[in-house]
Coordinates of C-alpha atoms in Angstrom, one line a residue:
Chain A
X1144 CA -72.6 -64.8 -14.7
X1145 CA -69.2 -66.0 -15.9
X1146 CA -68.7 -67.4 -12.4
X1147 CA -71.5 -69.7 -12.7
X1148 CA -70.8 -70.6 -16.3
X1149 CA -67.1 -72.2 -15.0
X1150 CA -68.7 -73.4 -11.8
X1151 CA -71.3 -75.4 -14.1
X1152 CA -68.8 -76.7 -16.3
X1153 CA -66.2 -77.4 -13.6
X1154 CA -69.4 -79.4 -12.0
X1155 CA -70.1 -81.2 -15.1
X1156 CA -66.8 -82.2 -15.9
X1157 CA -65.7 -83.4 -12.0
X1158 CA -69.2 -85.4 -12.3
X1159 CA -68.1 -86.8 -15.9
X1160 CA -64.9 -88.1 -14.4
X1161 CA -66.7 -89.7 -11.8
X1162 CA -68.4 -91.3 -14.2
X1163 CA -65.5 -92.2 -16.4
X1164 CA -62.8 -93.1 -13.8
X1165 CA -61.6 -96.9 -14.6
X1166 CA -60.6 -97.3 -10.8
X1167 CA -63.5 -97.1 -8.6
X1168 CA -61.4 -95.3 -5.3
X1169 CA -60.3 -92.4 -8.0
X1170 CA -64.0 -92.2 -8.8
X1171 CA -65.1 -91.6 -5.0
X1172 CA -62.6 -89.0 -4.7
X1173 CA -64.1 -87.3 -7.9
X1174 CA -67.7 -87.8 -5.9
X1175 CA -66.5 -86.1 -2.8
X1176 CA -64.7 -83.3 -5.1
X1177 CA -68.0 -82.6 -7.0
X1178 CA -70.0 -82.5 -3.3
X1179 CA -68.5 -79.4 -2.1
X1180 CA -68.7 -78.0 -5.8
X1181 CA -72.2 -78.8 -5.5
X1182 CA -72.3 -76.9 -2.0
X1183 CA -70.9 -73.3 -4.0
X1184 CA -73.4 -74.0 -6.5
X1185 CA -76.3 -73.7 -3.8
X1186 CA -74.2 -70.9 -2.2
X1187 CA -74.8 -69.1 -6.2
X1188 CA -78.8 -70.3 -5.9
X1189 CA -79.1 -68.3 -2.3
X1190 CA -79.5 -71.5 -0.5
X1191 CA -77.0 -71.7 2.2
X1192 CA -78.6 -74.3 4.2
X1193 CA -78.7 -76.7 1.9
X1194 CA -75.2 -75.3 1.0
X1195 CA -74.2 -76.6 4.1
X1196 CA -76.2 -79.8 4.2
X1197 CA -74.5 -80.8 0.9
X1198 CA -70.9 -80.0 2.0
X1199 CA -71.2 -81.8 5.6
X1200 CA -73.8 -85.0 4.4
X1201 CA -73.8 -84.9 0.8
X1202 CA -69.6 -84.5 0.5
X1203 CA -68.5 -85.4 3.8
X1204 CA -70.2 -88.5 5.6
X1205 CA -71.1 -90.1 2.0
X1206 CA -68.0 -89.5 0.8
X1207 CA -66.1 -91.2 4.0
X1208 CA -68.9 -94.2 3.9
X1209 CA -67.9 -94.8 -0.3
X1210 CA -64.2 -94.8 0.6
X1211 CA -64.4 -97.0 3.3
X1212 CA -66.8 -99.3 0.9
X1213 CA -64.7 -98.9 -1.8
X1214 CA -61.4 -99.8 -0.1
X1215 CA -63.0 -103.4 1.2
X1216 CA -64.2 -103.9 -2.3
X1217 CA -60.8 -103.3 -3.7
X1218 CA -59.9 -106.8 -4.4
X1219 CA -63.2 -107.2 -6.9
X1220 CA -62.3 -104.7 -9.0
X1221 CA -61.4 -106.6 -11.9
X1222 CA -63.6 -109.1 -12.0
X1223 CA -66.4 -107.2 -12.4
X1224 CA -64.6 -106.1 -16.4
X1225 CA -66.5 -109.2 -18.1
X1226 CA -70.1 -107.9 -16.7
X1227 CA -69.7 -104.8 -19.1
X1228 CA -72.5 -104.0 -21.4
X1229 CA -71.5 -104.1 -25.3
X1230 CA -70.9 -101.3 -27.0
X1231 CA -74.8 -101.4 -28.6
X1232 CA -75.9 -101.0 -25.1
X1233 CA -73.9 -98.4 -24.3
X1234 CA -74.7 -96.5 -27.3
X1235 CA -78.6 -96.5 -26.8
X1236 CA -77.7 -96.3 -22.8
X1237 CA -76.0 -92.7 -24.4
X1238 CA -79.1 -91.9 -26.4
X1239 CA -81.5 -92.5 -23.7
X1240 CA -79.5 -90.1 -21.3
X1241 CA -79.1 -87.8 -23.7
X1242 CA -83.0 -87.4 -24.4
X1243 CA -83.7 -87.6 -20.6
X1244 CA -81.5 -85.2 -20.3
X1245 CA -83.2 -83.1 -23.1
X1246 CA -86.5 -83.4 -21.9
X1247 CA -85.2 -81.8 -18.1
X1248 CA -83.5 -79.6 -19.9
X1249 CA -86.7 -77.9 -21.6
X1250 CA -88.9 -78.5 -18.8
X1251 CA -86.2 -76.0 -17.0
X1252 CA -86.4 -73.4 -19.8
X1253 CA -90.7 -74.0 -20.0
X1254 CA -91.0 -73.1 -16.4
X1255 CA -93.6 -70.9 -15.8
X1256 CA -93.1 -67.3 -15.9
X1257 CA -94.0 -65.4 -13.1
X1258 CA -92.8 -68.2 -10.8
X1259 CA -95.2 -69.4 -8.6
X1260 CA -93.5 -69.2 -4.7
X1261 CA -94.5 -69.6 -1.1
X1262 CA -92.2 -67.2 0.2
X1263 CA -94.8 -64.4 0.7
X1264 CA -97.1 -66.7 3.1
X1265 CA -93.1 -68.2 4.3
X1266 CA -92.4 -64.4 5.2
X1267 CA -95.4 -63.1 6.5
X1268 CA -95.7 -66.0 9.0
X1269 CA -92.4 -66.2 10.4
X1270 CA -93.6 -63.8 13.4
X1271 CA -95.4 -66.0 15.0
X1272 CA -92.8 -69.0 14.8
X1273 CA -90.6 -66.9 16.8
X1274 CA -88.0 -68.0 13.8
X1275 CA -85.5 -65.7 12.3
X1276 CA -84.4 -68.6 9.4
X1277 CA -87.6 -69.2 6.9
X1278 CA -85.9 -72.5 6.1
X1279 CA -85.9 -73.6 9.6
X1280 CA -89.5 -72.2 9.9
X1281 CA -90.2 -74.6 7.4
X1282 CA -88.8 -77.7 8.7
X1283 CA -89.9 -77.4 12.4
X1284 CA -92.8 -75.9 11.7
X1285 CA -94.9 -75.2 8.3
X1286 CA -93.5 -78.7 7.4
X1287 CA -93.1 -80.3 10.6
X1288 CA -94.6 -83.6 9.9
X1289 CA -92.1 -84.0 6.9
X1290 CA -88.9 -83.4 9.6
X1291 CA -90.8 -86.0 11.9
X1292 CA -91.1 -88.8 9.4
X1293 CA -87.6 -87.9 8.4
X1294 CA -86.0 -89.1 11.7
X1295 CA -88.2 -92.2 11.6
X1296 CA -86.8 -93.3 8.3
X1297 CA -83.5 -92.6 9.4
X1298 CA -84.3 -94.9 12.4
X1299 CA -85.5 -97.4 10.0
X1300 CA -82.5 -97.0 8.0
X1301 CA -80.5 -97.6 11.0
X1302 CA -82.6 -101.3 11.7
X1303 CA -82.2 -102.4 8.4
X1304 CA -78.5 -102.1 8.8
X1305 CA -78.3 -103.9 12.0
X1306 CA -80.2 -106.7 10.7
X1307 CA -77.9 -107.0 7.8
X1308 CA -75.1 -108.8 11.2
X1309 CA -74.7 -112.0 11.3
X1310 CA -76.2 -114.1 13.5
X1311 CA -73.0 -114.7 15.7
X1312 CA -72.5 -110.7 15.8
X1313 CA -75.8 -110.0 16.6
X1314 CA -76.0 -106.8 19.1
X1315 CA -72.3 -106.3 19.1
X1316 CA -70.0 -103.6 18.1
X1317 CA -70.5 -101.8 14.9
X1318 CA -67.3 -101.0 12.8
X1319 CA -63.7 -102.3 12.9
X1320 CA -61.0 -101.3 15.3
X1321 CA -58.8 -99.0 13.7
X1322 CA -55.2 -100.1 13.9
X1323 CA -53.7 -97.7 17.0
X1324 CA -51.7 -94.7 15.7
X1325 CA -48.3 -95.1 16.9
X1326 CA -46.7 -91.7 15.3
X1327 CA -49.7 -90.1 17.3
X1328 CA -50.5 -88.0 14.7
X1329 CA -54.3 -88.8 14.4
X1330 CA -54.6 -88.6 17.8
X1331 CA -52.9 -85.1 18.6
X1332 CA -55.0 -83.8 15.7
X1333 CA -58.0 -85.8 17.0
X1334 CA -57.9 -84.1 20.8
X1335 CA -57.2 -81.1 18.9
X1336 CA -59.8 -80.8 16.6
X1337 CA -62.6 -82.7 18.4
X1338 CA -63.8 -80.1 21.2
X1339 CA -63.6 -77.5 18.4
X1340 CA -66.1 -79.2 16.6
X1341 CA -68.6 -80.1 18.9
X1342 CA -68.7 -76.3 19.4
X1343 CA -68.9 -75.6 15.8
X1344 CA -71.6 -78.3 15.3
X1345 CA -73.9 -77.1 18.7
X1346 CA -73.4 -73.3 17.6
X1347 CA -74.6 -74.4 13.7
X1348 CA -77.9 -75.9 15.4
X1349 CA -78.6 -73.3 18.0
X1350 CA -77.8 -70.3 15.6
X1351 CA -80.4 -72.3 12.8
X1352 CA -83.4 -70.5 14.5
X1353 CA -81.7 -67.3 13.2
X1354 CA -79.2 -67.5 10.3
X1355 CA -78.5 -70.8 8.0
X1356 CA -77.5 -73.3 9.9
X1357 CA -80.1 -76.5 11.8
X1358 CA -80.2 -79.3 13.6
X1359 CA -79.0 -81.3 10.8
X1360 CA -76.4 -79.4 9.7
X1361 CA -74.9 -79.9 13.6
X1362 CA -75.8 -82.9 13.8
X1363 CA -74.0 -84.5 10.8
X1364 CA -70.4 -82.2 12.5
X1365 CA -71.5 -83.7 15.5
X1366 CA -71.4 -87.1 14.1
X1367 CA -68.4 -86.5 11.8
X1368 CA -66.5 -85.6 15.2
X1369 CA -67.5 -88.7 16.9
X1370 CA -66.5 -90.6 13.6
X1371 CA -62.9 -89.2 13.9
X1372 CA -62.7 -90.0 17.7
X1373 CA -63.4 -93.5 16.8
X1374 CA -60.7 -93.6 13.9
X1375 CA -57.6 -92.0 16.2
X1376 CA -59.0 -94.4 19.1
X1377 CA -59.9 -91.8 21.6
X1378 CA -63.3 -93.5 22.0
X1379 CA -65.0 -97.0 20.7
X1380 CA -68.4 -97.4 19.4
X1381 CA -70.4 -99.0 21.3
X1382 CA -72.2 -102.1 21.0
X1383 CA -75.6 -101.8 19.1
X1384 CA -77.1 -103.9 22.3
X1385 CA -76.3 -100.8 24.7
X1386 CA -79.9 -99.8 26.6
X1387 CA -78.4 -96.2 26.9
X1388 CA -77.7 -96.1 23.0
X1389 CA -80.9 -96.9 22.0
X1390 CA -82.4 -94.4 24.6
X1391 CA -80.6 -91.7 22.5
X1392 CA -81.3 -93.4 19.2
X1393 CA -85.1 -92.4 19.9
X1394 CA -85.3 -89.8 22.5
X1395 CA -85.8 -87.7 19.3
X1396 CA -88.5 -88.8 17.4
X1397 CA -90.2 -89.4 20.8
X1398 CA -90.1 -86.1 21.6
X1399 CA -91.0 -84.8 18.4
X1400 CA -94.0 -87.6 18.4
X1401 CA -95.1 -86.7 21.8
X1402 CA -95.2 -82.6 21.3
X1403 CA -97.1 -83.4 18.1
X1404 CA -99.9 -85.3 19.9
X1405 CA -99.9 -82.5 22.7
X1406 CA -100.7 -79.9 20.0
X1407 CA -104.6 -81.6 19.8
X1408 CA -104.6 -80.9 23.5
X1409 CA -103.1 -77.3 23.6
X1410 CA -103.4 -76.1 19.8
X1411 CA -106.1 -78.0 18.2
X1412 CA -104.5 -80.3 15.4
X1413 CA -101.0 -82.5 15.0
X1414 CA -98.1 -80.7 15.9
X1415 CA -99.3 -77.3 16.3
X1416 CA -97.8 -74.8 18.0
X1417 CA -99.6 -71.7 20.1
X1418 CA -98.2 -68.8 19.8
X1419 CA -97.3 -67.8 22.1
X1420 CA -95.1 -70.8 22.8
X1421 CA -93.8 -71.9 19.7
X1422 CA -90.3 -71.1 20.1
X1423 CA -89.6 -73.1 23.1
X1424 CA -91.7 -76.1 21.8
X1425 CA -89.5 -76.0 18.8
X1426 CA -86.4 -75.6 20.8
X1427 CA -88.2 -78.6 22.9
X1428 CA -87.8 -80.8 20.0
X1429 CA -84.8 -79.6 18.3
X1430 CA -82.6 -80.4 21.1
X1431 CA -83.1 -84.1 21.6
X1432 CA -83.6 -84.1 17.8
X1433 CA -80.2 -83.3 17.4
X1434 CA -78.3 -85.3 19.7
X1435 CA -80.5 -88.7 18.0
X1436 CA -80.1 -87.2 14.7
X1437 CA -76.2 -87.3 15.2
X1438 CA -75.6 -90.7 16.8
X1439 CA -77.8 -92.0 13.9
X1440 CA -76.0 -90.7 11.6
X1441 CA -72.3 -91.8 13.1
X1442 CA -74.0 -95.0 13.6
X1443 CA -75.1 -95.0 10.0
X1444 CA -71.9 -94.6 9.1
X1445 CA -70.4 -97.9 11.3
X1446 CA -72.2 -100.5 9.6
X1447 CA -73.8 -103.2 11.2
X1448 CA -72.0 -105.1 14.2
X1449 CA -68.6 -106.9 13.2
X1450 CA -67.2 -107.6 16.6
X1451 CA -68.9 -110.2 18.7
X1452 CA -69.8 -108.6 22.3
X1453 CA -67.8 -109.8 24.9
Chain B
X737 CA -80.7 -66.5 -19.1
X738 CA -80.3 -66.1 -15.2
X739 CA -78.1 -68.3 -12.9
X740 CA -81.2 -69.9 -12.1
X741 CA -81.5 -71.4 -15.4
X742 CA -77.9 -72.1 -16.1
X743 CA -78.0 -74.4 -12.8
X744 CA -81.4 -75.9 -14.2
X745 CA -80.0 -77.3 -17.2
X746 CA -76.8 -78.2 -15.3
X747 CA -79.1 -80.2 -13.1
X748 CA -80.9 -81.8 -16.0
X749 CA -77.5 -83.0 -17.6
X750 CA -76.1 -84.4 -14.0
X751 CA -79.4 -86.5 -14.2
X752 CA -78.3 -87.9 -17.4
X753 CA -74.4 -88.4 -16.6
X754 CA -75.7 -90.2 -13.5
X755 CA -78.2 -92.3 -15.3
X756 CA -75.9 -92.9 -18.3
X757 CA -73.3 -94.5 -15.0
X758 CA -76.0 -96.4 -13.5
X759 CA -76.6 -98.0 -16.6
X760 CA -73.1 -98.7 -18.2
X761 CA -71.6 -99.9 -15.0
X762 CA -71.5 -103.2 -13.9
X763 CA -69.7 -102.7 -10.1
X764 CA -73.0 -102.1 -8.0
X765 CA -71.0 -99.5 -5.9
X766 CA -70.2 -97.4 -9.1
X767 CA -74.1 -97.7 -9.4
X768 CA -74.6 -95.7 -6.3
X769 CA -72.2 -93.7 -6.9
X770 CA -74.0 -92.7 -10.4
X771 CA -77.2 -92.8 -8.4
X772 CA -76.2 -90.2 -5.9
X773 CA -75.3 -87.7 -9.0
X774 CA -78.8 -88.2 -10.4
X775 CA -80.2 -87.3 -6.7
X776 CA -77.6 -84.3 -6.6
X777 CA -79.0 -83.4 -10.5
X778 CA -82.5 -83.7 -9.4
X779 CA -81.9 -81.5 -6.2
X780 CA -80.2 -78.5 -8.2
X781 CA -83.8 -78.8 -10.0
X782 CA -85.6 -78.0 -6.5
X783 CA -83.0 -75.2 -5.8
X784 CA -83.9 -73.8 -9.5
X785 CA -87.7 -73.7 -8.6
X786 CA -86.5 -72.3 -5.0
X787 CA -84.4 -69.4 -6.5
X788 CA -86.5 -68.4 -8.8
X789 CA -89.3 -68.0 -6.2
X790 CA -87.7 -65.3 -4.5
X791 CA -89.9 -62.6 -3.0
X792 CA -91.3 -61.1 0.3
X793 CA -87.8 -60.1 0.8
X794 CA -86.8 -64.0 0.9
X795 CA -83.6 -64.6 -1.6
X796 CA -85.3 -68.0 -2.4
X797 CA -88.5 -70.0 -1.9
X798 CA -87.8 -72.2 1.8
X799 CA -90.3 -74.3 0.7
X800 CA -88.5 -76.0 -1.7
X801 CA -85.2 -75.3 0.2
X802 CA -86.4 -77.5 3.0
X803 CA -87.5 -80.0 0.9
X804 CA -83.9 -80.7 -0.6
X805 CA -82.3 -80.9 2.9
X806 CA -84.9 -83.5 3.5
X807 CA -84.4 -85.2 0.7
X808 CA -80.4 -85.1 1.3
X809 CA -80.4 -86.6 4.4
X810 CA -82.6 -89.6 3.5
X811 CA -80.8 -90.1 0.2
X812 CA -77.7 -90.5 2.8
X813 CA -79.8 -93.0 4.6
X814 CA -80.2 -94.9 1.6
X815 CA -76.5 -94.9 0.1
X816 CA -75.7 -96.2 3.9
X817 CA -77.9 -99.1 3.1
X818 CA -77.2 -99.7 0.0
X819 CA -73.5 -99.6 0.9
X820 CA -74.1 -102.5 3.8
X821 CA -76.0 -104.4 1.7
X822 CA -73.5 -104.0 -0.9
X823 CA -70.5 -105.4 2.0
X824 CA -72.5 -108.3 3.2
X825 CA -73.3 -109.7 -0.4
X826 CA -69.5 -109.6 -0.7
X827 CA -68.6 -110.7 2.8
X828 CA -71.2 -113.8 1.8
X829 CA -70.4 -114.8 -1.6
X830 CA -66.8 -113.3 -1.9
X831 CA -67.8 -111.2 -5.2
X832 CA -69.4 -107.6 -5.4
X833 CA -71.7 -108.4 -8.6
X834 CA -75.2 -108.4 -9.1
X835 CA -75.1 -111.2 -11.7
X836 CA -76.5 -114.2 -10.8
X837 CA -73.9 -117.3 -10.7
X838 CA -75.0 -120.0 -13.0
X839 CA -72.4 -122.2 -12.2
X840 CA -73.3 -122.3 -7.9
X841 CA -75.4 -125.2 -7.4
Chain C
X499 CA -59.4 -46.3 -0.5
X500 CA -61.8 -49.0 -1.8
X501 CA -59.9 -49.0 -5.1
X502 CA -56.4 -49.9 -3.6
X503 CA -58.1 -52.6 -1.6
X504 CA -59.2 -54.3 -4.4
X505 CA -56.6 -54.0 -6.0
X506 CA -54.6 -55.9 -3.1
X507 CA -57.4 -58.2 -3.5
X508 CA -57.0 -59.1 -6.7
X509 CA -53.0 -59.3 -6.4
X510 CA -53.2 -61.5 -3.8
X511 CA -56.0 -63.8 -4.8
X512 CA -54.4 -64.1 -8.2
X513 CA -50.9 -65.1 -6.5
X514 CA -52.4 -67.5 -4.3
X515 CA -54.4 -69.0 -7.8
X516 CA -51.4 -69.2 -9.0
X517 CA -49.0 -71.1 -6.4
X518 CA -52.4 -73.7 -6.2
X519 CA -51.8 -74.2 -9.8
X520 CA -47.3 -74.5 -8.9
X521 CA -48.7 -77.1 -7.1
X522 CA -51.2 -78.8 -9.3
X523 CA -48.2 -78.9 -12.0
X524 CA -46.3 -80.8 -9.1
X525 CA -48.9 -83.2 -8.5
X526 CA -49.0 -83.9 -12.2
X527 CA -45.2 -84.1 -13.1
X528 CA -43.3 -85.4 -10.2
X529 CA -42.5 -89.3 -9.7
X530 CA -43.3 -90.7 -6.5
X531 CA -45.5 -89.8 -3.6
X532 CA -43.2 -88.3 -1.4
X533 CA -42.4 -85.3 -3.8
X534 CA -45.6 -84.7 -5.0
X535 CA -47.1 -84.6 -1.0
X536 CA -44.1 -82.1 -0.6
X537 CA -45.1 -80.5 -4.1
X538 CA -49.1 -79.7 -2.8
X539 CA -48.2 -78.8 0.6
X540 CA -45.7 -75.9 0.2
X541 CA -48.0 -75.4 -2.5
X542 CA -51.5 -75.1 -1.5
X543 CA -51.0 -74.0 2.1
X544 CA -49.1 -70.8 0.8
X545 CA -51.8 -70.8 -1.8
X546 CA -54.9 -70.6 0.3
X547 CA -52.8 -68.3 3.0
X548 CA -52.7 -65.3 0.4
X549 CA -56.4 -66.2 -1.1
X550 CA -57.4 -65.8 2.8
X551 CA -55.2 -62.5 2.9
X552 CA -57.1 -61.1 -0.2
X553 CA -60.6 -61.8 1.1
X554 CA -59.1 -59.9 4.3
X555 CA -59.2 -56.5 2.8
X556 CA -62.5 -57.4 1.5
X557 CA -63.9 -58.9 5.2
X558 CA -66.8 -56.6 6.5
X559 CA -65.3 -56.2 10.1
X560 CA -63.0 -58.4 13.1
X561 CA -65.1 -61.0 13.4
X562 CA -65.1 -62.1 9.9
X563 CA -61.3 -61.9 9.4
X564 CA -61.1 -63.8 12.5
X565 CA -63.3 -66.2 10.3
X566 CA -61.3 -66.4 7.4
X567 CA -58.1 -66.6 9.3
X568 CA -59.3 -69.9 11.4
X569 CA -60.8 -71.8 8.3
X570 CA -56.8 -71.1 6.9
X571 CA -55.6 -72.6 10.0
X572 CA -58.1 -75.6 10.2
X573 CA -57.0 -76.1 6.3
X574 CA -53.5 -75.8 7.3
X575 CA -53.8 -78.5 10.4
X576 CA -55.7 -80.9 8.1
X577 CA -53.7 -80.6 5.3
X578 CA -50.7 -81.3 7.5
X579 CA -52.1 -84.2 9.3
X580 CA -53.3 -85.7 6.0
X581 CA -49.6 -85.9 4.4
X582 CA -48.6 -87.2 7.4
X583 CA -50.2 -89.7 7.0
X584 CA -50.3 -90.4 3.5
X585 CA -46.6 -90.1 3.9
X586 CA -46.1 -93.2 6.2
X587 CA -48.9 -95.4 4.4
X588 CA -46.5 -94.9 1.5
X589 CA -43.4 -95.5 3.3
X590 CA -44.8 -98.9 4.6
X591 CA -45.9 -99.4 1.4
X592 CA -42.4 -99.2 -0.2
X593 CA -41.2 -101.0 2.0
X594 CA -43.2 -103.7 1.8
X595 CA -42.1 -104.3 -1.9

C-alpha cells in the first residue's frame, strides 16, 4: 500500500511537471517519463496487458512521434508567449479542474459495492475459445467486432495523414532521410538490436493466446524496430504509392472482414467462431492482423509523404 | 481504501491536470500533450472498474482491460493526426498557433 | 535460507537505489553535458546492475534470471548508445559556437 501511495504521487507529480514545463521538448520527456510510470501502475491494478500496451504505444511510439513534433516546432516556441490566457482565466480554468476533478473523484469512492464484473461469464467461456489469456479472449473473440473496427480506424487514421501531402508529394516517401551515421554507432546498435526485436515482438503476439502479451503489443515492437532501421539507415520507407505496401496495409482488416462474414455461413452470425475451430480462425486473423497493425503503426509514425518519388 | 481506489482518485486528478493544460496552454502541441494525460486519467478509471471486478479466479475484469488497450491504440491514432495536422499548419503558415491572423489579408 | 536472501536482496537493491541517486546528484550539479553523461552512466548502469543482482536471489528459477540479466544488458547497450550520441550532438554543438 505504501508502494502505490509513492507510485501515485510520483505519477502525479511527473504529470504536473509535464504540465508546468516552460520548454515544450522538457515537457515530452516528462510525458514519456510518466508513460512507463503509468505502465507500473497497471502492473499494481493486475493488468499486464495494458501494462504493456501503455509502455510500448502509450510511452514509446507517442513519445518518439511528440519529440520529433516538438523538435520541428522548436523555432515557435516563443511566439506562442503573447497567446497566454490572463491570470482570471487561469484561475477559473483552476477551479473548473479542480471540481472536475472532484466530481471523478467521488464518483470513484460511490462505486457500487459488490462490483458488478464479467469475469465469471469471461472465465467460464474461455474453454471453448481455445484461449489461455481472458484479455485476448476478449479482443478476438467476446469483443471481436470492437478489434475489427479498431484496425479500420487505424486505416483511416493512416488516409487522413496522407492526404495531409502536398500536392507535389503526393504518393511519395513518408518521413525525412536521417542524416547517415558516420561514427556508426546507430547502425552497430541498430543490426544489433533489430533481429532481437523482431523476435521479442513475434513471441509477445504468439504467446498472447496464453499469457499477457497480443498482437498489438508485437506489433507496436514490430513497428518500433522498423522505426529504428529507418533512423540508423539500414532500410528506407517506402513510398506511400508502393502496390505491395498497401497490400499489407489491409491484408488485415480483410482477413478479419472476410472470417467475420464466413461465420453466417459456418457459425450462424458475424464473426462467430465454432468450436471446435476457433483457435485456428483466431490465429487466422491474428497473423495478418499483426503484420498490418505494425506497418500502420511505423507508418503512423512517418507522417505524410515529404520526398517527391523519383 | 484498496489500491483500486487510490489509482481511482489518481485517475480523476490526471483528468483535471490534463484538462487544466489543455486549457492554459496556448502551443497546440502542449494541448495534446495535456490531452493525452486526460485519456491516460480516464483509462486508470477503466483499470479501477477492471480490478475491482476480480473474480472466477481472474485477477481483474478483461472486459474492461480490453477496452483500454482499444482505447490506447486509437487515442495513438489520433495524437498521430493531430501531430500532422499540427506540422502542416506550420509548414503552411510558418507559425504553430491556433489563433486566427487578423492582420493576413 | 530465505531470510539471508532477502537480506542480500535488500542490500543490494538499496546500494543500487543509492548509486541511481550518486548519479541523479551528478546530473543536477555538474556544469556541462559531457560530465553529467559521464556522471549518469557510471552511475545508473552500476545502479540497475546490483538492482538486477538483488531481484536475482528473489528470481523463481533460470529462466527468469536469464530475464533479468538481458533486460540489464539491453539497458546497458541502450544507455551506452544514447550517450554516444548525445555526446557528439553536444560536441558539434560546441563547436559550432
Amino acid at each position: 500500500m505504501a508502494f502505490d501511495i509513492g507510485l501515485a504521487i510520483l505519477v502525479l507529480g511527473v504529470a504536473a511537471w509535464t504540465i508546468a514545463a516552460r520548454d515544450t521538448f522538457a515537457a515530452v520527456i516528462g510525458f514519456v517519463a510518466y508513460g512507463l510510470l503509468l505502465a507500473l501502475v497497471w502492473v499494481r491494478l493486475a493488468a499486464p496487458d495494458v501494462a504493456l500496451t501503455e509502455a510500448a504505444l502509450g510511452s514509446g511510439l507517442t513519445g518518439g512521434l511528440l519529440l520529433g513534433a516538438s523538435t520541428r516546432l522548436a523555432r515557435t516556441q516563443g511566439s506562442a508567449a503573447i497567446d497566454k490566457p490572463s491570470a482570471i482565466i487561469r484561475r477559473a480554468a483552476a477551479v473548473l479542474c479542480t471540481l472536475v476533478s472532484a466530481g471523478l473523484g467521488a464518483i470513484v469512492l460511490l462505486l457500487p459495492e459488490p462490483a458488478p464484473t464479467l469475469a465469471p461469464q469471461a472465465a467460464a467461456n474461455l474453454a471453448a475459445t481455445g484461449l489461455g489469456n481472458p484479455v485476448t479472449a476478449v479482443l478476438m473473440a467476446y469483443r471481436a467486432i470492437d478489434t475489427l473496427l479498431e484496425t479500420v480506424v487505424l486505416l483511416l487514421a493512416l488516409v487522413g495523414i496522407w492526404s495531409l501531402a502536398p500536392d507535389q508529394l503526393w504518393g511519395g516517401l513518408p518521413g525525412r532521410r536521417y542524416p547517415v551515421d558516420r561514427d556508426g554507432v546507430l547502425t552497430f546498435v541498430a543490426q544489433l538490436l533489430v533481429p532481437v526485436g523482431i523476435l521479442v515482438g513475434i513471441y509477445i503476439f504468439w504467446v498472447g493466446s496464453i499469457a499477457p502479451g497480443g498482437e498489438f503489443q508485437g506489433a507496436t515492437i514490430l513497428a518500433a524496430m522498423w522505426i529504428f532501421a529507418t533512423m540508423a539507415r539500414l532500410a528506407d520507407s517506402p513510398a506511400v504509392s508502393r502496390r505491395w505496401l498497401r497490400l499489407v496495409l489491409v491484408v488485415g482488416p480483410a482477413v478479419f472482414f472476410a472470417i467475420g462474414l464466413a461465420g453466417f455461413a459456418i457459425a450462424g452470425g458475424f464473426l462467430a467462431y465454432p468450436e471446435a475451430h476457433a483457435k485456428l480462425l483466431i490465429l487466422t486473423i491474428e497473423v495478418p492482423v499483426t503484420l498490418s497493425i505494425a506497418a500502420t503503426l511505423a507508418l503512423l509514425v512517418g507522417g505524410p509523404p515529404e520526398r517527391a518519388l523519383r | 481504501m484498496t489500491d483500486a481506489t487510490l489509482y481511482g482518485l489518481c485517475g480523476a486528478a490526471l483528468v483535471g491536470l490534463g484538462l487544466f493544460g489543455l486549457i492554459v496552454h496556448p502551443q497546440p502541441l502542449r494541448k495534446i500533450l495535456a490531452f493525452n494525460l486526460i485519456g491516460g486519467g480516464a483509462f486508470l478509471l477503466f483499470g479501477v472498474v477492471a480490478r475491482r471486478g476480480a473474480s472466477a479466479g481472474l485477477d481483474g475484469d478483461p472486459v474492461p482491460q480490453a477496452l483500454v488497450i482499444t482505447g490506447l491504440v486509437v487515442a495513438f491514432a489520433a495524437t498521430a493526426l493531430a501531430v500532422a495536422l499540427l506540422l502542416r499548419l506550420f509548414q503552411e503558415t510558418g507559425r504553430a498557433t491556433l489563433r486566427s491572423d487578423d492582420s493576413q489579408p | 535460507m530465505s531470510l539471508a536472501l532477502d537480506v542480500l536482496t535488500i542490500l543490494s537493491v538499496s546500494t543500487g537505489a543509492f548509486f541511481f541517486l550518486a548519479g541523479t546528484v551528478g546530473l543536477l550539479r555538474f556544469p556541462d553535458a559531457f560530465s553529467r553523461l559521464h556522471a549518469l552512466t557510471k552511475a545508473d548502469n552500476l545502479g540497475l546492475g546490483l538492482v538486477v543482482l538483488g531481484l536475482l536471489f528473489q528470481a523463481g528459477g533460470l529462466l527468469a534470471a536469464l530475464k533479468l540479466v538481458g533486460a540489464w544488458l539491453l539497458a546497458l547497450l541502450a544507455g551506452a548508445t544514447i550517450t554516444q550520441l548525445i555526446a557528439r550532438t553536444a560536441r558539434t554543438d560546441r563547436s559550432t559556437m
